[in-house]
Amino acid sequence: MRSQARVVVIGGGVVGASVLYHLTKRGWKDVVLVERDELTSGSTWHAAGGFHTLNGDPNVAKLQEYTINLYKEIEQISGQATGIHLTGGVMLVSNRDRWDWLKMAHARNRYLGVPTELIPVKEAKKHWPLLDEKQFIGAMYHPLEGHLDPSGTTHAYAKAARVQGAEVIRKNRVTDTVQRQDGTWDVVTEQGTIHAEHVVNAGGLWAREVGRFVGLELPILAMAHQYLITEEIPEVVAFNKETGREMLHCIDFDGELYMRQERTGALVGTYEPNGRPWSPKAAPWDFSTELLPPDLDHISDNLERAFQHHPALAKAGIKNVIHGPFTFAPDGNPLVGPIRGLHNYWVACGVMAGFSQGGGVGLALSNWIVDGDPGFDIWAMDVARYGSWANMSYTSKKVIENYGRRFRITFPNEELPAARPLRTSALYDRFKAMGAFFGVAYGLEQALWFAPKGKKPQEKITFRRSNAFPIIGDECRAVRNGVGVIEITGYAKYEITGTGAESWLSHLLTNRMPAKGHLALTPMLNEAGKLIGDFTVAKADDERFYIFGSGPAENYHMRWFEAHLPKDGSVAVRPLAFELAGLSIAGPKSRELLARLTDEDVSNAAMPFMAFREMDLGIVPAKVGRVSFTGDLGFEIWVRSDYLAAAHDMIVEAGRDLGLVHFGGRALMSLRLEKSWGTWAREYRPIYGPLEAGLGRFVSFKKNDFIGRDGALKEKEAGGKLRLVTFTVETRDVDVIGDEPVWYKNNVVGWVTSGGYAHFVGQSVALGYVPKEIAEDDQGFEIEIIGKRYNAKPQRQPLFDPKGERMRG
Ligand SMILES: Cc1cc2nc3c(=O)[nH]c(=O)nc-3n(C[C@H](O)[C@H](O)[C@H](O)COP(=O)(O)OP(=O)(O)OC[C@H]3O[C@@H](n4cnc5c(N)ncnc54)[C@H](O)[C@@H]3O)c2cc1C
């Protein structure tokens, strides 16, 4: 066996084979895949082989489309058939909410370029003749659905990779991965050791065990899943004869079923609400091309629904039951990318829809290995979206919850209950007693709004405005008219120290670094000049800085920071996570409130906009920045976590006769809309450049060189392609959620990134990207919300305080 390779891919399921193929496509030939048994001998061989482009994240949906279009290519290169049947499919719905959901999915497909159609049930029956029309109210036709042969497909990837120079070694288990001093890897196998530059963990059912070789506990869990294949169904035979074609794929959302034709019968799969993990702690190495014993009792409720919705199934005999495990991450999306702190160690696992996603995962990961960047926006599947808080028990609870909700709607204002509360601050119990309604981000409980006295913090889940709408409105108005306090512990915060701190930060970030005692806003770019972060930097001292950014991106940003630290030890970066907690006070009376807490001069002259001071607030030492995401006069107050309760006590006490109110995350999101301020993972993502995102003024081309400068300069010279535009939307009772299409003169030209109701100014607002050529046009825009188009008016300046007098005054 060879002893050297540039990349060793561990695992020959559909995902590992795709990664291998894509590496060869990028011209890397010195690559090898090591498989424990035969190719496909994890979850791949017994898959139903179905594929589609449906995903909650449009960027993942695009990669799914890429995957489906790839099958012809690998067939051609390998000469191996994938058995692809691109039949198209129908998605059936039985209730109004799901119908609304379908309208939104269809609308999104408009800008994704997938020509779906909303059709009546009668029409759907022409594609899936087994349905009982009475059970449904509508359907969507989807052209990019179908199925393939899982084994043929995996072999096609592997063979295409071999044709292009790769090697596949079978019957050889990897037993360890050991990193050498120089950062390269010894991949220890049953047949010897391969020394490699890069290791890819594509271990599928055993990815967790492979990760444990390097002390990594990946947040994935395998669930046992069943589908059955029926005997011949006369209705299917009749349909084939009559139409000369095969039945289309069918997803019955309310039945929680996926179905398709299999020979002259049907394949019926289901996700039951009480799903069961397979090998919750450790997957056995001797499990191979085996199945679990059939257990139809466990899915009997779902099958009953199947028989009710599709009566011909009730009469059909069952030929075969497939019961096998496959893996999920807590949110159901893959885990892809480099692992923070493990140089050249990559994962491509937790892929629950290998035949929809495998190609896209292989493409993104191979780009990342070769170029240092995935080349797409893969935030939704980046392994860094989870931190160490996502341990095995957390993962189990969330995966079981997610599995049972596979075909259920998650509403935009819905907060799912599993594994909560997990991370809480010292204010959690008090906020709970005050009637807070909590959401969770990055495992941390955060107050979203506060129920008025005597009311319960309960929210009706909906795509439209909920019962919390007037409450959030009151919070917004109270901030703008007086003063409010919000906990901001959920922001990510980092301390950067050392003699090289300033020059390092200035190399990483696009703006000039602030003077001592000041703050600066600054994007962070990747090598291509695209946005990978958006921070506030505080210079506390010559060799001590703090940066504040998006909470859920902490691991993502730490991975980037650590990968770029100088080797000479001149800079140290530390995530402050829970070491530092925060409260923000905002509104016209916030300065008066702050002044009551300290002897320091906090007047506008002494502490102007963007000032940063370390000062005592009564008995509590604090760091105070004069900035607020509300866009109002405001201050961010950072204290050590053990001082948080005392700081809160003082603020409440001092604010009592100023009419201080508590406001939550939803009010903050509403207030920032009035300033047209974007947020990470919504407006700011790696598919946009800073100019496109309206952050051009925070990029200084006059300072030192910085990462992404060339790309940003090119963008500036050529003007980029897109522009972020703020629209007011002429609606009465509904607001955008995000991902709606933007129409311009009857064509879909862009998409909404976020929005909602801006309560203080009383306008429905949407932020979205459109081509730069039309971005200056004031007329002709519409935004489609739940199937209806509304006039949308571009706003050229913030709706609230356009000159920034409030925040600067
Ligand atoms: C019943 C069922 C139905 C499904 N239906 C569909 C469907 O219709 N459509 C769809 O897209 N997906 C479906 N799936 C999911 C699909 O099977 C997975 O998404 C896919 O198999 C994931 O592939 P993988 O390569 O990540 O993992 P795996 O297939 O598990 O592959 C991992 C490979 O790594 C090897 N390996 C692990 N550890 C080592 C080691 N230490 N050394 C060497 N080799 C190692 C294993 O032997 C294995 O071959 C279904 C799954 C099940 C169980």
PDB file of C-alpha atoms in Angstrom, residues 110-265:
ATOM      1  CA  ARG A 110     -38.397  31.958  -8.717  1.00  0.00           C
ATOM      2  CA  TYR A 111     -34.993  33.484  -7.937  1.00  0.00           C
ATOM      3  CA  LEU A 112     -33.297  30.123  -7.537  1.00  0.00           C
ATOM      4  CA  GLY A 113     -34.331  29.465 -11.128  1.00  0.00           C
ATOM      5  CA  VAL A 114     -36.274  26.275 -10.383  1.00  0.00           C
ATOM      6  CA  PRO A 115     -39.537  26.339 -12.393  1.00  0.00           C
ATOM      7  CA  THR A 116     -41.919  24.904  -9.788  1.00  0.00           C
ATOM      8  CA  GLU A 117     -45.681  25.306 -10.250  1.00  0.00           C
ATOM      9  CA  LEU A 118     -48.505  25.496  -7.747  1.00  0.00           C
ATOM     10  CA  ILE A 119     -51.203  23.160  -8.991  1.00  0.00           C
ATOM     11  CA  PRO A 120     -54.655  22.029  -7.879  1.00  0.00           C
ATOM     12  CA  VAL A 121     -55.033  18.595  -6.307  1.00  0.00           C
ATOM     13  CA  LYS A 122     -56.851  17.340  -9.415  1.00  0.00           C
ATOM     14  CA  GLU A 123     -53.732  18.123 -11.431  1.00  0.00           C
ATOM     15  CA  ALA A 124     -51.466  16.483  -8.843  1.00  0.00           C
ATOM     16  CA  LYS A 125     -53.518  13.297  -9.170  1.00  0.00           C
ATOM     17  CA  LYS A 126     -52.413  13.125 -12.792  1.00  0.00           C
ATOM     18  CA  HIS A 127     -48.871  12.689 -11.484  1.00  0.00           C
ATOM     19  CA  TRP A 128     -49.570  10.648  -8.343  1.00  0.00           C
ATOM     20  CA  PRO A 129     -52.757   8.724  -9.044  1.00  0.00           C
ATOM     21  CA  LEU A 130     -52.902   7.032  -5.626  1.00  0.00           C
ATOM     22  CA  LEU A 131     -53.986  10.135  -3.691  1.00  0.00           C
ATOM     23  CA  ASP A 132     -57.435  10.717  -2.263  1.00  0.00           C
ATOM     24  CA  GLU A 133     -58.389  14.213  -3.417  1.00  0.00           C
ATOM     25  CA  LYS A 134     -60.445  14.904  -0.308  1.00  0.00           C
ATOM     26  CA  GLN A 135     -57.327  14.822   1.853  1.00  0.00           C
ATOM     27  CA  PHE A 136     -55.519  17.723   0.193  1.00  0.00           C
ATOM     28  CA  ILE A 137     -56.018  21.360  -0.656  1.00  0.00           C
ATOM     29  CA  GLY A 138     -53.206  22.003  -3.102  1.00  0.00           C
ATOM     30  CA  ALA A 139     -49.846  20.887  -4.456  1.00  0.00           C
ATOM     31  CA  MET A 140     -46.597  22.025  -5.971  1.00  0.00           C
ATOM     32  CA  TYR A 141     -45.038  20.441  -9.019  1.00  0.00           C
ATOM     33  CA  HIS A 142     -41.242  20.289  -8.778  1.00  0.00           C
ATOM     34  CA  PRO A 143     -39.238  19.351 -11.885  1.00  0.00           C
ATOM     35  CA  LEU A 144     -35.934  18.611 -10.118  1.00  0.00           C
ATOM     36  CA  GLU A 145     -36.951  15.517  -8.192  1.00  0.00           C
ATOM     37  CA  GLY A 146     -36.250  11.908  -8.812  1.00  0.00           C
ATOM     38  CA  HIS A 147     -34.283   8.912  -7.659  1.00  0.00           C
ATOM     39  CA  LEU A 148     -31.213   6.958  -8.531  1.00  0.00           C
ATOM     40  CA  ASP A 149     -29.292   3.862  -7.646  1.00  0.00           C
ATOM     41  CA  PRO A 150     -27.253   4.663  -4.502  1.00  0.00           C
ATOM     42  CA  SER A 151     -24.601   2.057  -5.183  1.00  0.00           C
ATOM     43  CA  GLY A 152     -24.257   2.884  -8.893  1.00  0.00           C
ATOM     44  CA  THR A 153     -23.956   6.563  -8.041  1.00  0.00           C
ATOM     45  CA  THR A 154     -21.262   6.059  -5.412  1.00  0.00           C
ATOM     46  CA  HIS A 155     -19.297   3.825  -7.765  1.00  0.00           C
ATOM     47  CA  ALA A 156     -19.710   6.417 -10.530  1.00  0.00           C
ATOM     48  CA  TYR A 157     -18.148   9.098  -8.311  1.00  0.00           C
ATOM     49  CA  ALA A 158     -15.329   6.757  -7.269  1.00  0.00           C
ATOM     50  CA  LYS A 159     -14.651   5.543 -10.778  1.00  0.00           C
ATOM     51  CA  ALA A 160     -14.712   9.066 -12.203  1.00  0.00           C
ATOM     52  CA  ALA A 161     -12.183  10.003  -9.515  1.00  0.00           C
ATOM     53  CA  ARG A 162     -10.011   7.012 -10.412  1.00  0.00           C
ATOM     54  CA  VAL A 163     -10.156   7.912 -14.102  1.00  0.00           C
ATOM     55  CA  GLN A 164      -8.834  11.318 -13.083  1.00  0.00           C
ATOM     56  CA  GLY A 165      -5.954   9.899 -11.034  1.00  0.00           C
ATOM     57  CA  ALA A 166      -7.278   9.084  -7.552  1.00  0.00           C
ATOM     58  CA  GLU A 167      -6.855   5.795  -5.751  1.00  0.00           C
ATOM     59  CA  VAL A 168      -9.500   3.874  -3.810  1.00  0.00           C
ATOM     60  CA  ILE A 169      -8.360   1.388  -1.180  1.00  0.00           C
ATOM     61  CA  ARG A 170     -11.079  -0.960   0.093  1.00  0.00           C
ATOM     62  CA  LYS A 171     -11.219  -3.412   2.997  1.00  0.00           C
ATOM     63  CA  ASN A 172      -8.913  -1.299   5.069  1.00  0.00           C
ATOM     64  CA  ARG A 173     -10.106   0.413   8.222  1.00  0.00           C
ATOM     65  CA  VAL A 174      -8.488   3.634   9.402  1.00  0.00           C
ATOM     66  CA  THR A 175      -7.698   3.044  13.056  1.00  0.00           C
ATOM     67  CA  ASP A 176      -6.133   6.379  13.976  1.00  0.00           C
ATOM     68  CA  THR A 177      -5.199   9.816  12.696  1.00  0.00           C
ATOM     69  CA  VAL A 178      -2.157  11.371  14.296  1.00  0.00           C
ATOM     70  CA  GLN A 179      -0.874  14.850  13.641  1.00  0.00           C
ATOM     71  CA  ARG A 180       2.866  15.355  13.317  1.00  0.00           C
ATOM     72  CA  GLN A 181       4.746  18.341  14.705  1.00  0.00           C
ATOM     73  CA  ASP A 182       4.794  19.952  11.258  1.00  0.00           C
ATOM     74  CA  GLY A 183       1.001  19.772  10.996  1.00  0.00           C
ATOM     75  CA  THR A 184       0.891  16.883   8.500  1.00  0.00           C
ATOM     76  CA  TRP A 185      -1.008  13.689   9.253  1.00  0.00           C
ATOM     77  CA  ASP A 186      -0.277  10.015   9.762  1.00  0.00           C
ATOM     78  CA  VAL A 187      -3.385   8.142   8.769  1.00  0.00           C
ATOM     79  CA  VAL A 188      -2.987   4.765  10.437  1.00  0.00           C
ATOM     80  CA  THR A 189      -4.816   1.943   8.679  1.00  0.00           C
ATOM     81  CA  GLU A 190      -5.038  -1.826   9.074  1.00  0.00           C
ATOM     82  CA  GLN A 191      -2.673  -2.141   6.109  1.00  0.00           C
ATOM     83  CA  GLY A 192      -0.136   0.468   7.187  1.00  0.00           C
ATOM     84  CA  THR A 193       0.270   4.216   7.603  1.00  0.00           C
ATOM     85  CA  ILE A 194      -0.266   6.885   4.953  1.00  0.00           C
ATOM     86  CA  HIS A 195       1.446  10.207   5.510  1.00  0.00           C
ATOM     87  CA  ALA A 196      -0.820  12.979   4.229  1.00  0.00           C
ATOM     88  CA  GLU A 197      -1.071  16.746   4.050  1.00  0.00           C
ATOM     89  CA  HIS A 198      -4.841  16.701   4.544  1.00  0.00           C
ATOM     90  CA  VAL A 199      -7.320  14.346   6.179  1.00  0.00           C
ATOM     91  CA  VAL A 200     -11.024  14.327   5.310  1.00  0.00           C
ATOM     92  CA  ASN A 201     -13.392  12.643   7.733  1.00  0.00           C
ATOM     93  CA  ALA A 202     -16.257  11.394   5.571  1.00  0.00           C
ATOM     94  CA  GLY A 203     -16.934   8.510   7.927  1.00  0.00           C
ATOM     95  CA  GLY A 204     -20.744   8.742   7.685  1.00  0.00           C
ATOM     96  CA  LEU A 205     -22.213   6.397  10.293  1.00  0.00           C
ATOM     97  CA  TRP A 206     -18.773   6.333  11.984  1.00  0.00           C
ATOM     98  CA  ALA A 207     -17.774   9.968  11.471  1.00  0.00           C
ATOM     99  CA  ARG A 208     -18.190  10.547  15.197  1.00  0.00           C
ATOM    100  CA  GLU A 209     -15.881   7.616  16.008  1.00  0.00           C
ATOM    101  CA  VAL A 210     -13.330   8.786  13.408  1.00  0.00           C
ATOM    102  CA  GLY A 211     -13.478  12.264  14.955  1.00  0.00           C
ATOM    103  CA  ARG A 212     -12.712  10.792  18.356  1.00  0.00           C
ATOM    104  CA  PHE A 213      -9.265   9.701  17.050  1.00  0.00           C
ATOM    105  CA  VAL A 214      -8.347  13.389  17.401  1.00  0.00           C
ATOM    106  CA  GLY A 215     -10.454  14.146  20.467  1.00  0.00           C
ATOM    107  CA  LEU A 216     -13.268  15.658  18.440  1.00  0.00           C
ATOM    108  CA  GLU A 217     -16.886  15.105  19.490  1.00  0.00           C
ATOM    109  CA  LEU A 218     -18.867  15.902  16.348  1.00  0.00           C
ATOM    110  CA  PRO A 219     -22.508  16.846  16.938  1.00  0.00           C
ATOM    111  CA  ILE A 220     -24.054  14.066  14.879  1.00  0.00           C
ATOM    112  CA  LEU A 221     -26.311  11.151  15.674  1.00  0.00           C
ATOM    113  CA  ALA A 222     -27.585   8.284  13.555  1.00  0.00           C
ATOM    114  CA  MET A 223     -31.319   7.644  13.556  1.00  0.00           C
ATOM    115  CA  ALA A 224     -33.005   4.404  12.551  1.00  0.00           C
ATOM    116  CA  HIS A 225     -35.275   4.985   9.569  1.00  0.00           C
ATOM    117  CA  GLN A 226     -37.731   2.798   7.704  1.00  0.00           C
ATOM    118  CA  TYR A 227     -39.240   2.709   4.270  1.00  0.00           C
ATOM    119  CA  LEU A 228     -41.212  -0.068   2.680  1.00  0.00           C
ATOM    120  CA  ILE A 229     -41.680  -1.387  -0.810  1.00  0.00           C
ATOM    121  CA  THR A 230     -45.058  -2.726  -1.812  1.00  0.00           C
ATOM    122  CA  GLU A 231     -46.090  -5.557  -4.060  1.00  0.00           C
ATOM    123  CA  GLU A 232     -47.655  -4.646  -7.381  1.00  0.00           C
ATOM    124  CA  ILE A 233     -50.437  -2.056  -7.168  1.00  0.00           C
ATOM    125  CA  PRO A 234     -53.056  -2.294  -9.946  1.00  0.00           C
ATOM    126  CA  GLU A 235     -53.505   1.497  -9.990  1.00  0.00           C
ATOM    127  CA  VAL A 236     -49.785   1.926 -10.676  1.00  0.00           C
ATOM    128  CA  VAL A 237     -49.843  -0.592 -13.497  1.00  0.00           C
ATOM    129  CA  ALA A 238     -52.921   1.092 -14.971  1.00  0.00           C
ATOM    130  CA  PHE A 239     -51.274   4.528 -14.720  1.00  0.00           C
ATOM    131  CA  ASN A 240     -48.127   3.328 -16.461  1.00  0.00           C
ATOM    132  CA  LYS A 241     -50.159   1.757 -19.214  1.00  0.00           C
ATOM    133  CA  GLU A 242     -52.416   4.742 -19.690  1.00  0.00           C
ATOM    134  CA  THR A 243     -49.736   7.431 -19.658  1.00  0.00           C
ATOM    135  CA  GLY A 244     -46.712   5.529 -20.837  1.00  0.00           C
ATOM    136  CA  ARG A 245     -44.707   7.032 -17.972  1.00  0.00           C
ATOM    137  CA  GLU A 246     -43.696   6.348 -14.422  1.00  0.00           C
ATOM    138  CA  MET A 247     -45.459   8.016 -11.468  1.00  0.00           C
ATOM    139  CA  LEU A 248     -43.793  11.143 -10.160  1.00  0.00           C
ATOM    140  CA  HIS A 249     -42.222  11.406  -6.733  1.00  0.00           C
ATOM    141  CA  CYS A 250     -44.594  12.475  -4.020  1.00  0.00           C
ATOM    142  CA  ILE A 251     -44.114  14.211  -0.688  1.00  0.00           C
ATOM    143  CA  ASP A 252     -47.238  14.271   1.465  1.00  0.00           C
ATOM    144  CA  PHE A 253     -46.284  16.824   4.127  1.00  0.00           C
ATOM    145  CA  ASP A 254     -49.172  16.323   6.496  1.00  0.00           C
ATOM    146  CA  GLY A 255     -49.000  12.571   6.072  1.00  0.00           C
ATOM    147  CA  GLU A 256     -45.235  12.899   6.824  1.00  0.00           C
ATOM    148  CA  LEU A 257     -44.534  10.608   3.895  1.00  0.00           C
ATOM    149  CA  TYR A 258     -42.252  10.438   0.902  1.00  0.00           C
ATOM    150  CA  MET A 259     -43.212   8.077  -1.900  1.00  0.00           C
ATOM    151  CA  ARG A 260     -42.366   7.041  -5.401  1.00  0.00           C
ATOM    152  CA  GLN A 261     -42.904   4.255  -7.834  1.00  0.00           C
ATOM    153  CA  GLU A 262     -40.720   1.175  -7.344  1.00  0.00           C
ATOM    154  CA  ARG A 263     -41.135  -1.346 -10.143  1.00  0.00           C
ATOM    155  CA  THR A 264     -44.916  -1.888 -10.384  1.00  0.00           C
ATOM    156  CA  GLY A 265     -45.556  -0.912  -6.780  1.00  0.00           C
TER     157      GLY A 265
END
